[in-house]
Coordinates of C-alpha atoms and ligand atoms in Angstrom, one line a residue:
X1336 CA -21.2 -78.8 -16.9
X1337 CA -18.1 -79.2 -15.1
X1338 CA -17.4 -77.4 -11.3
X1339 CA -13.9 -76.5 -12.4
X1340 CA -15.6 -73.4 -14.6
X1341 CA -14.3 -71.4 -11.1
X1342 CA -10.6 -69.9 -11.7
X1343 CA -8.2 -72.4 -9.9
X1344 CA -6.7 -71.0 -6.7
X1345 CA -3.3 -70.9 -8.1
X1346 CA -5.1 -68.6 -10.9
X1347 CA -6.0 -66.4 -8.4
X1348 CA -3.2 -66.3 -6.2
X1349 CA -1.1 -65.2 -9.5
X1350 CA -3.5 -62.3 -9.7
X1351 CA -3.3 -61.3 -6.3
X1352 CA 1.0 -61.2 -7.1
X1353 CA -0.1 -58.8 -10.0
X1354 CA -1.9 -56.8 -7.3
X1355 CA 0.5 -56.6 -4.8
X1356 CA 3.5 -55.4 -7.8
X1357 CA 1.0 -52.9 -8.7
X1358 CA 0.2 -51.9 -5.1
X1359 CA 4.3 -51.6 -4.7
X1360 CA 4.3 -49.2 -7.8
X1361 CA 1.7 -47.0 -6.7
X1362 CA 2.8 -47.3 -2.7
X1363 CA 6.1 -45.7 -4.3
X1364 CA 4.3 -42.5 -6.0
X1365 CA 4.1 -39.4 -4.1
X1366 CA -0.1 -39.2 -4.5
X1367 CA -2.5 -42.3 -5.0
X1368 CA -3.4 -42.7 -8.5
X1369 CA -6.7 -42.2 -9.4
X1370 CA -9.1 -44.0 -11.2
X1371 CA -12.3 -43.0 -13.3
X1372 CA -14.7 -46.6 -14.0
X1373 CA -17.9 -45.5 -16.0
X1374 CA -19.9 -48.2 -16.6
X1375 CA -22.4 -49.1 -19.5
X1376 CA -25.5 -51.5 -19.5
X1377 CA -26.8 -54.3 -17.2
X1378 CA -26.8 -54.7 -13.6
X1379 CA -24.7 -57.6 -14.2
X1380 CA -22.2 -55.2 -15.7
X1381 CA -21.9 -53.2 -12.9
X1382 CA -21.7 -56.1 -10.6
X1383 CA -18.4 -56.7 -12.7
X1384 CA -17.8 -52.7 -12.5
X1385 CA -17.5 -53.5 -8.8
X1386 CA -15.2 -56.4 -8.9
X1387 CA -12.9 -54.0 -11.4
X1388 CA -13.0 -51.0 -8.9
X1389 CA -12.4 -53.6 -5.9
X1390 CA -9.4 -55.0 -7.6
X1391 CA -8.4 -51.4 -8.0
X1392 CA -8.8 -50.4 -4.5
X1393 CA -6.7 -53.2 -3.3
X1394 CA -4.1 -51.8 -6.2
X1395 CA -3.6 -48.7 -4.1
X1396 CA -5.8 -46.9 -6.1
X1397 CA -8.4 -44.1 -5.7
X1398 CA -11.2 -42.7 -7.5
X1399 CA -12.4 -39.9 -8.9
X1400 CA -15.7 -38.7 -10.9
X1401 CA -14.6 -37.3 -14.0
X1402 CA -12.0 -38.9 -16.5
X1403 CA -10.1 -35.0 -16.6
X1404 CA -8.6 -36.2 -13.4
X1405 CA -7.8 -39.1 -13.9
X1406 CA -4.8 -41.6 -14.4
X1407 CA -6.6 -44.2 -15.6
X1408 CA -10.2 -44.5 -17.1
X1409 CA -11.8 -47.8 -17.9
X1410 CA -14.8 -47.9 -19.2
X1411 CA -16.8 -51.2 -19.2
X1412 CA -19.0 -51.4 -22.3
X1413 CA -22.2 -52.6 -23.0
X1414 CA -23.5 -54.4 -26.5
X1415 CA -26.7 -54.8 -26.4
X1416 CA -27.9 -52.3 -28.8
X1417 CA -25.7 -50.3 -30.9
X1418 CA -26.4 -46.9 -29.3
X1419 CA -24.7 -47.8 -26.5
X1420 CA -21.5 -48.6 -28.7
X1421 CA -21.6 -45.4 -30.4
X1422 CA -21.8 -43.5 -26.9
X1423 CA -18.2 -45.7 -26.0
X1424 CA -16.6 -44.9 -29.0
X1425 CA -17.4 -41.0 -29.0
X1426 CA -16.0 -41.4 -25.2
X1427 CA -12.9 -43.3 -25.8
X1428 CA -12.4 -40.9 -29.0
X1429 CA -12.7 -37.9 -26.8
X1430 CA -9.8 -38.8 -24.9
X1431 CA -7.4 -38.8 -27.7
X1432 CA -6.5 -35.1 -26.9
X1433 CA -6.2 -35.8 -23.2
X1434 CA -3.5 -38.9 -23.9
X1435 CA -1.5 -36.5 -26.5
X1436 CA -1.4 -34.0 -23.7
X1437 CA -0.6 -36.6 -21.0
X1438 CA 1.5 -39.7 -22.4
X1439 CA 1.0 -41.5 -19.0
X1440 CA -2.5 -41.5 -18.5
X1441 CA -3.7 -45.4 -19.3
X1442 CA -6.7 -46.1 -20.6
X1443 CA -9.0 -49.1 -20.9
X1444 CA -12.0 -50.7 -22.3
X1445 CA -13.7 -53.6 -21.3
X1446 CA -16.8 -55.7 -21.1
X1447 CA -18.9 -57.3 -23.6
X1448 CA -18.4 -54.5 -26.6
X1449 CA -14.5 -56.1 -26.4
X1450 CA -15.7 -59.6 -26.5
X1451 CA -16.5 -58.7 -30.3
X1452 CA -13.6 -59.5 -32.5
X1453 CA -15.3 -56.6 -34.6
X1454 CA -14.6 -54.6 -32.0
X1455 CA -11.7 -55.0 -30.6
X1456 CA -10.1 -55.5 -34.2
X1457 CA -11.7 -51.7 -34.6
X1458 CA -10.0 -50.4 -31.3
X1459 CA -6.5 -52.2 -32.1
X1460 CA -6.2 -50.2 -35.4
X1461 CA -8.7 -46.7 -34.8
X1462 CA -7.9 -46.1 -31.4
X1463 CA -4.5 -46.3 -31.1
X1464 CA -4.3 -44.3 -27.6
X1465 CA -6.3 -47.1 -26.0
X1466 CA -3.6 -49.0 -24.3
X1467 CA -5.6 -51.9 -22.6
X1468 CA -8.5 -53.5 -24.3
X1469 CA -10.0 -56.9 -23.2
X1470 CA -13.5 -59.0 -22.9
X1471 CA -15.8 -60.5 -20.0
X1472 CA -13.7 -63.6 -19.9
X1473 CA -10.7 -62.2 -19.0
X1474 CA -12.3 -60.3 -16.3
X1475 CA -10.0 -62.3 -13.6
X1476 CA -7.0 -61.4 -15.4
X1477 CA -7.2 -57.7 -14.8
X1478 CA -4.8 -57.3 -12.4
X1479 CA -2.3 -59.2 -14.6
X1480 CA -3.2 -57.1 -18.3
X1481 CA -3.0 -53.8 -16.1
X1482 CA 0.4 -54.7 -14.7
X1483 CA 1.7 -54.8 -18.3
X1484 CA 0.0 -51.5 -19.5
X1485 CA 1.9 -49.8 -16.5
X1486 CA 5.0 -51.7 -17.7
X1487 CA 4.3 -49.3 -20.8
X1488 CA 3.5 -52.5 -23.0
X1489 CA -0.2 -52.2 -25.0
X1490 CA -2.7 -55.5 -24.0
X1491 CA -5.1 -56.4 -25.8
X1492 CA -7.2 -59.8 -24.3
X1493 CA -10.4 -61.0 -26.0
X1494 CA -9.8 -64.8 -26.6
X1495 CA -12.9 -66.4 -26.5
X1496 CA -12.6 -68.9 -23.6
X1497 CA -16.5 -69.4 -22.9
X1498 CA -16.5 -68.1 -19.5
X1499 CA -15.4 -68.8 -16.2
X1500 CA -16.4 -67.5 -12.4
X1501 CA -14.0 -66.4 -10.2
X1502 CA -14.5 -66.1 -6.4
X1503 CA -13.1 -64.6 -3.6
X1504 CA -13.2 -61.3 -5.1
X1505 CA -13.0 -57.9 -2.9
X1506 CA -15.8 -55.9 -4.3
X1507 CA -15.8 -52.5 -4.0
X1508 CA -19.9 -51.8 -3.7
X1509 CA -22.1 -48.6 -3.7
X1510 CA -22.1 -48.2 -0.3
X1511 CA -25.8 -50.1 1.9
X1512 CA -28.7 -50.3 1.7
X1513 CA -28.6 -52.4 -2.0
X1514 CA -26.1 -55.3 -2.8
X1515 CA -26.1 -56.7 -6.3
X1516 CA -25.0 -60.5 -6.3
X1517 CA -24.5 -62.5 -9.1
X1518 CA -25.6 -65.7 -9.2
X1519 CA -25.0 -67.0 -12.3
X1520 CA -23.3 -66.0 -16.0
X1521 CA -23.9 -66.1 -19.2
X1522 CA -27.0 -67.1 -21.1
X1523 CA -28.4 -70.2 -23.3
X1524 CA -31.1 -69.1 -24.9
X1525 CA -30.0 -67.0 -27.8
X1526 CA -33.1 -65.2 -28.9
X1527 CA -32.4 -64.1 -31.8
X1528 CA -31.9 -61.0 -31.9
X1529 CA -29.7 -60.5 -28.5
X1530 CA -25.5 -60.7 -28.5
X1531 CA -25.4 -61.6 -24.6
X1532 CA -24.7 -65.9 -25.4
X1533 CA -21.9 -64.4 -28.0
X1534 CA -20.6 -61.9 -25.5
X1535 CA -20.9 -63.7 -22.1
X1536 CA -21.0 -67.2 -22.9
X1537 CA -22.7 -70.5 -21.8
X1538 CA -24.6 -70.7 -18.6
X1539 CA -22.6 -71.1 -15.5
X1540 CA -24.1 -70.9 -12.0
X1541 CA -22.4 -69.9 -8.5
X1542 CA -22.1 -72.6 -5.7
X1543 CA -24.7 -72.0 -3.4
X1544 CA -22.3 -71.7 -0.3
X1545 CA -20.5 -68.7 -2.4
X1546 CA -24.2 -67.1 -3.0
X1547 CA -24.8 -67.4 0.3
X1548 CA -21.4 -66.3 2.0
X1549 CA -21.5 -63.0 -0.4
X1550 CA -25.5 -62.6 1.4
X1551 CA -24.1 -63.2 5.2
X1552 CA -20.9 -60.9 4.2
X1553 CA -23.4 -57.8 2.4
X1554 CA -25.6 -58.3 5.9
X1555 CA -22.6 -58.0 8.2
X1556 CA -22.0 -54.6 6.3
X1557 CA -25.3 -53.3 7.1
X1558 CA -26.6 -54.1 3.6
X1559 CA -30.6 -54.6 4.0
X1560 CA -31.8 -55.4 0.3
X1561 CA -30.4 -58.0 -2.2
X1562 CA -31.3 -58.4 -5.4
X1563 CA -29.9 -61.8 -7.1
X1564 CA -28.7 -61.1 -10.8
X1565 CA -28.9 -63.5 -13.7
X1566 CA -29.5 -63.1 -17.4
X1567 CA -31.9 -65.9 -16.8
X1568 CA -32.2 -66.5 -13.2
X1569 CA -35.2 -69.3 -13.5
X1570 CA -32.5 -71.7 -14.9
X1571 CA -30.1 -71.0 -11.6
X1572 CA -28.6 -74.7 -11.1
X1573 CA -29.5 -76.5 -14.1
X1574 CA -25.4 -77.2 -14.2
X1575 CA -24.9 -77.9 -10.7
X1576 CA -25.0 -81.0 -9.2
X1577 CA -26.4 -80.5 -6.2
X1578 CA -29.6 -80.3 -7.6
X1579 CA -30.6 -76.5 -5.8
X1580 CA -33.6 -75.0 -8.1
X1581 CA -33.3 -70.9 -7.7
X1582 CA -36.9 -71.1 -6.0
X1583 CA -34.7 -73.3 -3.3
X1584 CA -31.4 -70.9 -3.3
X1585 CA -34.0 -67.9 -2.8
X1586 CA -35.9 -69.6 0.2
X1587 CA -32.2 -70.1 1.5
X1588 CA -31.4 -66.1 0.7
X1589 CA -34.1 -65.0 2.9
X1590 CA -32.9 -67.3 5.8
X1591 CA -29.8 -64.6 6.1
X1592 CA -30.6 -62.2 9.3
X1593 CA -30.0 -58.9 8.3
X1594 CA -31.0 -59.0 4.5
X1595 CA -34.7 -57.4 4.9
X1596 CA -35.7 -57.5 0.9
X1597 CA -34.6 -60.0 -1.9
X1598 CA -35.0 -59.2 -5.2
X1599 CA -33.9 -60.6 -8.4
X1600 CA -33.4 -60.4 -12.4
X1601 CA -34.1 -61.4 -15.1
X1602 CA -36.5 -64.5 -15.3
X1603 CA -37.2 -66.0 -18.7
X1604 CA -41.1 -66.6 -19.2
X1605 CA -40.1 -70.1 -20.5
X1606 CA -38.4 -70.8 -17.2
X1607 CA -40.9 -69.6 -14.4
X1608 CA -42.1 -72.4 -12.5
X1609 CA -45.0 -72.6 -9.7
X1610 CA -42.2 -73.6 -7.4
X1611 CA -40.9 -70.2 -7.7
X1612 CA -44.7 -68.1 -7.9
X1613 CA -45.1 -70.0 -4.7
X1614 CA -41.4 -69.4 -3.0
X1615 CA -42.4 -65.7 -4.0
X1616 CA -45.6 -65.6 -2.7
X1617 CA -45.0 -67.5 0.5
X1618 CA -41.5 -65.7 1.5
X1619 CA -41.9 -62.5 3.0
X1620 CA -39.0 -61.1 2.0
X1621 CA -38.3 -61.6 -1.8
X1622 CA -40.2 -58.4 -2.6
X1623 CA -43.6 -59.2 -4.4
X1624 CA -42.0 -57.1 -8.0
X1625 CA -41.3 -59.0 -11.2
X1626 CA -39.6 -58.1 -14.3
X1627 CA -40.7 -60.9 -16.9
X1628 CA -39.4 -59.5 -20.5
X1629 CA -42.2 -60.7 -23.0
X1630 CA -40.7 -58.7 -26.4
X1631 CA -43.5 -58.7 -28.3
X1632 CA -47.5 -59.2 -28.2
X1633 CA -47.3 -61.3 -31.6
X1634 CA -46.7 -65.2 -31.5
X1635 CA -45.3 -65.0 -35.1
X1636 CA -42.4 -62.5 -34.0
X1637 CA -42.1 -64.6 -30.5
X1638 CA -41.4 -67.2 -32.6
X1639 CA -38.7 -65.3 -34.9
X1640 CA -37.1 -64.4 -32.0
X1641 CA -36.8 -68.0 -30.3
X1642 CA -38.5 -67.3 -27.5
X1643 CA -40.1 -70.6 -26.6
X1644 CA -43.0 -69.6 -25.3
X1645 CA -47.1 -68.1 -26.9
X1646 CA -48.7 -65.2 -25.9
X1647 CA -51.4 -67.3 -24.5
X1648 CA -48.9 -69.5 -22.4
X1649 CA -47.2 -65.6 -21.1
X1650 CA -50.6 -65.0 -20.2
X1651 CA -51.2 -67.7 -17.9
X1652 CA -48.1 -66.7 -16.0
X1653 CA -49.5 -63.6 -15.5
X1654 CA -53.0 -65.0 -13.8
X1655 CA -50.9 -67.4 -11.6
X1656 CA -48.7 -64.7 -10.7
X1657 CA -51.6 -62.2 -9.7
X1658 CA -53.6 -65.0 -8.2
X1659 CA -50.7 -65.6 -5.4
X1660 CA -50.2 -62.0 -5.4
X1661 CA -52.8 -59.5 -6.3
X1662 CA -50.9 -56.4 -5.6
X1663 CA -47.4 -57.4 -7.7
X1664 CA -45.3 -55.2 -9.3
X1665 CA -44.6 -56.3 -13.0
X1666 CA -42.8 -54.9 -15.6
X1667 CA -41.4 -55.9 -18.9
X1668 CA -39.1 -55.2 -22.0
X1669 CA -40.5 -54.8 -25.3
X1670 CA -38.4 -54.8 -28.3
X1671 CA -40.3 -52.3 -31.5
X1672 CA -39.5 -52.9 -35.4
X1673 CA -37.8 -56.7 -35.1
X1674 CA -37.3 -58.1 -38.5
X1675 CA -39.9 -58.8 -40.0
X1676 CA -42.5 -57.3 -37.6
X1677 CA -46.0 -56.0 -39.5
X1678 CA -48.0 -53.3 -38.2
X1679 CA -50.1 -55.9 -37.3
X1680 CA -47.7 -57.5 -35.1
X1681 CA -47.2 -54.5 -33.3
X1682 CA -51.0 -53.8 -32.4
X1683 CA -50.7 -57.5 -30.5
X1684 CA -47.7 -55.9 -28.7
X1685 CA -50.1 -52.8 -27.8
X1686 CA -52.7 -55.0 -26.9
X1687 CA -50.6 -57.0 -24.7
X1688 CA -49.9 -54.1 -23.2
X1689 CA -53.7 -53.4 -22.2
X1690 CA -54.4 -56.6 -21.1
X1691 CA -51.4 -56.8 -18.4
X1692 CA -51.1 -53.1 -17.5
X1693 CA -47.1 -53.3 -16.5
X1694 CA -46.2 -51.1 -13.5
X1695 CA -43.9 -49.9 -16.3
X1696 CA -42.0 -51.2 -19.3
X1697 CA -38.6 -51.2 -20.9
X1698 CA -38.4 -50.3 -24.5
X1699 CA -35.9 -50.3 -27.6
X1700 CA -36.3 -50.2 -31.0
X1701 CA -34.6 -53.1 -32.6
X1702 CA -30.7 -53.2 -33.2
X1703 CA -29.5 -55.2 -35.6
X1704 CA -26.0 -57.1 -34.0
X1705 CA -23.4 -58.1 -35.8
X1706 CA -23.4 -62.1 -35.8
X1707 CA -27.1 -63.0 -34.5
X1708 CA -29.5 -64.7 -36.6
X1709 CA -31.6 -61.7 -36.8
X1710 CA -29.0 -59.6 -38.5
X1711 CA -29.9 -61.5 -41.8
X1712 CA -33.7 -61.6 -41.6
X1713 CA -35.8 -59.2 -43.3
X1714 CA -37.0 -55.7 -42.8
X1715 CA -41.1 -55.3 -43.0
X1716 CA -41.1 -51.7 -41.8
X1717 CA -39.1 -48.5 -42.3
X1718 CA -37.5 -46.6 -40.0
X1719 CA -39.9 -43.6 -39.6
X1720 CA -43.1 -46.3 -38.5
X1721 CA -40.9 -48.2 -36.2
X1722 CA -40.1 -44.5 -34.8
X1723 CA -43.5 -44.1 -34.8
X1724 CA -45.0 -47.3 -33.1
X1725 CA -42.3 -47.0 -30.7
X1726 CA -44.0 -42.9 -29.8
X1727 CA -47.3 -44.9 -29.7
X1728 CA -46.8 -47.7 -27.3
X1729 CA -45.0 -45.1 -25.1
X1730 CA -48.1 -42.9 -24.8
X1731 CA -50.1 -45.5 -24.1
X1732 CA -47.7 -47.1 -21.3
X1733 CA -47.5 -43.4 -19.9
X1734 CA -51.3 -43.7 -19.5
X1735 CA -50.8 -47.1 -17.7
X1736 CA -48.3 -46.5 -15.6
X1737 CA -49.4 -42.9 -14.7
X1738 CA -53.3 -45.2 -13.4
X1739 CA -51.3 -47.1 -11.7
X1740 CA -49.3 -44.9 -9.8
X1741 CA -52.4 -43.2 -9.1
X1742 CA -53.6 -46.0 -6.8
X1743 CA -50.7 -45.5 -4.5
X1744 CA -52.5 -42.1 -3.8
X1745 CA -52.9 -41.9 0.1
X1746 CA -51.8 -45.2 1.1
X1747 CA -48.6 -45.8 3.5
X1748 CA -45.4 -47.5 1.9
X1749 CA -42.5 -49.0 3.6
X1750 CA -39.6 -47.0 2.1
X1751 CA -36.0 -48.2 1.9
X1752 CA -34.2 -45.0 2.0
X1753 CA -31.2 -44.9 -0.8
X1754 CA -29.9 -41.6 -0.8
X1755 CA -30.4 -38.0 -1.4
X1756 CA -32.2 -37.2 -4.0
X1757 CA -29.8 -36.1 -7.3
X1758 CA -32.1 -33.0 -8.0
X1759 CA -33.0 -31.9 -4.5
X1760 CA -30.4 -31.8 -1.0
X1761 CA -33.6 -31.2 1.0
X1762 CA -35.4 -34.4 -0.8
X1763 CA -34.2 -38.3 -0.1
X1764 CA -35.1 -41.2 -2.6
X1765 CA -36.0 -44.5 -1.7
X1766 CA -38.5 -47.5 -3.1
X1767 CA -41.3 -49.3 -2.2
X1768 CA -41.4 -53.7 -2.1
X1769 CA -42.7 -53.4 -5.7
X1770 CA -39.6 -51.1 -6.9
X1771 CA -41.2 -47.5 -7.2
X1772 CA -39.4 -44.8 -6.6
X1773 CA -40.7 -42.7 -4.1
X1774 CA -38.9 -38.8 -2.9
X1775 CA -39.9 -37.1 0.7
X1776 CA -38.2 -34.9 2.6
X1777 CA -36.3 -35.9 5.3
X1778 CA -33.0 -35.9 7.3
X1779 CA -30.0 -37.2 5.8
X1780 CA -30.1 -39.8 8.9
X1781 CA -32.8 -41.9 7.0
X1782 CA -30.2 -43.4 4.4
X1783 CA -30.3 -47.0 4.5
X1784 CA -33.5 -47.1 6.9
X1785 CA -36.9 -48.4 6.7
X1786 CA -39.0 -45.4 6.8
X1787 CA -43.1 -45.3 6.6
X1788 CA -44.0 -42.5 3.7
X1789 CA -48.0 -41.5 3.2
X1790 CA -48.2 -41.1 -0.3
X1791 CA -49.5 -37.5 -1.5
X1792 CA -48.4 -36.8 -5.1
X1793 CA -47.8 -39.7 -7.8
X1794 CA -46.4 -39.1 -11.1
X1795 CA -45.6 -41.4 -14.5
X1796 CA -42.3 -42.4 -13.2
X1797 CA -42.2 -42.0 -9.2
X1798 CA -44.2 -40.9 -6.4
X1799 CA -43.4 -38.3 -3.9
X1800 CA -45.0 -38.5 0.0
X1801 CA -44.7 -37.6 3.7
X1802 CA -42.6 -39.3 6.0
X1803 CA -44.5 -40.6 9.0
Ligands
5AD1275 N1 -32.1 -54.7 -30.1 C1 -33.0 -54.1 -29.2 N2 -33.2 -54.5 -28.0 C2 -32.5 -55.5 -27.5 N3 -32.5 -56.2 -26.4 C3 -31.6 -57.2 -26.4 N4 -31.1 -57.2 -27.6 C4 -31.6 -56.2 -28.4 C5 -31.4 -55.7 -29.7 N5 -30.6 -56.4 -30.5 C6 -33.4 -55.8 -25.2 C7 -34.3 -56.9 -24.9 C8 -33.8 -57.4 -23.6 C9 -33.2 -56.2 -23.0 C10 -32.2 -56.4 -21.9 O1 -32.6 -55.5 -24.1 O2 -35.6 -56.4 -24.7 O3 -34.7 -58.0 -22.7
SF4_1276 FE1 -30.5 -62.3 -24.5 FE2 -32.5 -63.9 -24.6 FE3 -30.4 -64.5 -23.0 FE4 -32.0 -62.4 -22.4 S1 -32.6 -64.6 -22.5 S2 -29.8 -62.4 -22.4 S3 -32.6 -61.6 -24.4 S4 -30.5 -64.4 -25.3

């Protein structure tokens, strides 16, 4: 796969005119203009979230929390299942009033809901007070398609041009201790039930000296924790040609002074080789957590959703894994009532679900997408039992994870310190290696610090301690 997938630096330097017109236009107001991103789905979508708002910044913008305030709101949409369309189209209609009562205020959509001609055929005729509407490809072009909106001019930009990667981008992050840093885009494997290859296109990975430059950049910052981000991490390189696996690029990650944790997401089961157990097991700081998606317990619907691997060969990941490292943090994603799924199917799920004992797991009931293979295979169950497996295997993982919690019970966990707690000023929020969540009380001072917590209380979903 060709190098040239990265935006040519006349590309960029076009966009970076657009920025500078805009920056003139909003220089010449009397306040800044503000902004209001929200931002639906993956990590990797709020890795773009950040590019968006950084592009913004350097627009003159500023940014506010609620779209009442704002001058323009953008929201970057996710289309993974369809409950997360419905939420962006009950958002985008809920603005109508707001744009009748305020003819300047601009707003967007974006992201991989826009990718869908569907879609964006929906929001050209429905939604006629959305004045800017395009996909992940034209992500670069922002700067360009706004420029026109403020020219008063409605965009709409959802070609399909199979991706690209653009670089040298000023992202405007949450602030430290956590960097997101994508390493690679798009996805290959169309399982057949997921919209991502249609939405984000064919695999493309990051030079390694970009990766690495982002890392040594997020350190300088005070950033302490990265976590790589990939719809399929595992196969990091296949399209390069310097030949760099991702169990290489990770070793190379944690050679970065400064970064303390290194995490990453997703891996593909197909796709985890012993080079990268051992790079996780051997390297102290990619954190010893791992989110391997298996989708279902049954080899029959594994195999309707092309997902290249058995239950049995999952399995044996799982005892490598916990051979190299006994105390790992897994966790999963199950999908519940995919076409053609039998009760019987499911129980293999639940058992599957035994036999690992996930941390915790990620769960969705099936959502048919428009344009996926799966869309046109057959229903075995109704709605009300896939409602109803879906309560089951939640009780049951409740019970898991709630055990396993437990055993954190009186031990003493490093804690990276996030934040204050959204519930409680007097409580921060930080996590352990594996992920978990854990609260204590402590002075605001700790944000973005290692801090030792003894833990006293556990619950399904977190655990709550002393800080030592
Ligand atoms: N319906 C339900 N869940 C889905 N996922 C992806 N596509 C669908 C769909 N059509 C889930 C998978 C994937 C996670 C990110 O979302 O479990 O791992
Ligand atoms: Fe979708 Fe499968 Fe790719 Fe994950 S690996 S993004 S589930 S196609």
């Amino acid at each position: 796969m060709p190098k040239d997938r990265t935006i040519s630096a006349e590309e960029m330097a076009q966009q970076k005119d657009y920025i500078n017109k805009i920056k003139q236009m909003t220089d010449a107001r009397e306040t800044k203009p503000l902004a209001f991103v929200e931002t639906y789905g993956c990590q990797q979508n709020s890795s773009d979230s950040e590019k968006l708002k950084g592009m913004l910044d350097e627009m003159g913008f500023g940014f506010c929390e609620s779209p009442k305030e704002a001058d323009f709101v953008l929201y970057n949409t996710c289309a993974v299942r369809e409950n997360a369309e419905l939420k962006v189209f009950g958002n985008i209609g809920a603005l109508k009033h707001q744009k009748r009562r305020n003819p300047e205020l601009m707003v967007g959509v974006c992201g991989c809901m826009m990718q869908q001609p569907h879609i964006a055929e929906t929001i050209r005729k429905k939604y006629t007070h959305v004045d800017l509407c395009f996909g992940t490809h034209a992500l670069y072009r922002f700067p360009q398609l706004l420029y026109d909106v403020m020219k008063k001019q409605r965009v709409f930009d959802n070609a399909n041009e199979d991706g690209s990667i653009f670089e040298d981008v000023a992202y405007h992050r949450d602030g430290p201790p956590l960097a997101k840093i994508p390493i690679m885009y798009g996805c290959n494997n169309y399982c057949t039930y997921c919209i991502v290859p249609y939405v984000r296109g064919r695999e493309r990975s990051r030079d390694k000296e970009h990766i690495l430059a982002e890392v040594r950049a997020v350190a300088a910052e005070g950033y302490k924790e990265v976590m790589l981000l990939g719809q399929n991490v595992n196969s990091y390189g296949n399209d390069l040609a310097d030949g760099l696996s991702f169990a290489q690029l990770l070793r190379e990650v944690c050679r970065v002074d400064g970064i303390e944790r290194v995490r990453f997401m997703t891996s593909h089961p197909k796709d985890l080789s012993d080079e990268l157990i051992a790079a996780m097991a051997e390297e102290e700081k990619i954190c010893k957590q791992l989110h391997l998606p298996i989708q279902s317990g049954s080899d029959r619907v594994l195999k309707l959703m092309n997902r290249k691997y058995t239950r049995a060969q999952y399995m044996e990941l799982i005892r490598k894994v916990r051979e190299r490292m006994p105390d790992i943090v897994l966790t999963t994603d199950i999908i519940v009532g995919f076409p053609g799924e039998t009760n019987e199917d499911f129980e293999e799920t639940l058992s599957v679900l035994k036999e690992v004992a996930y941390d915790s797991i990620f769960s969705f009931i099936y959502s048919k997408r428009v344009g996926t293979p799966a869309a046109s295979m057959e229903d075995c169950l109704t709605d009300e039992e896939k409602h109803q497996n879906f309560d089951r295997m939640l009780a049951l993982q409740n019970e898991i994870s709630k055990r396993k919690n437990d055993m954190y019970l009186n031990t003493v966990q490093r804690v990276l310190t996030e934040g204050v707690s959204k519930t409680d000023a007097a409580v921060l929020t930080g996590r352990t290696e594996g992920g978990k969540v854990v609260n204590f009380a402590g002075d605001t001072a700790l944000c973005g610090r290692f801090v030792d917590v003894k833990i006293t209380k556990t619950q399904t979903w977190s655990l709550f301690g002393e800080c030592l």
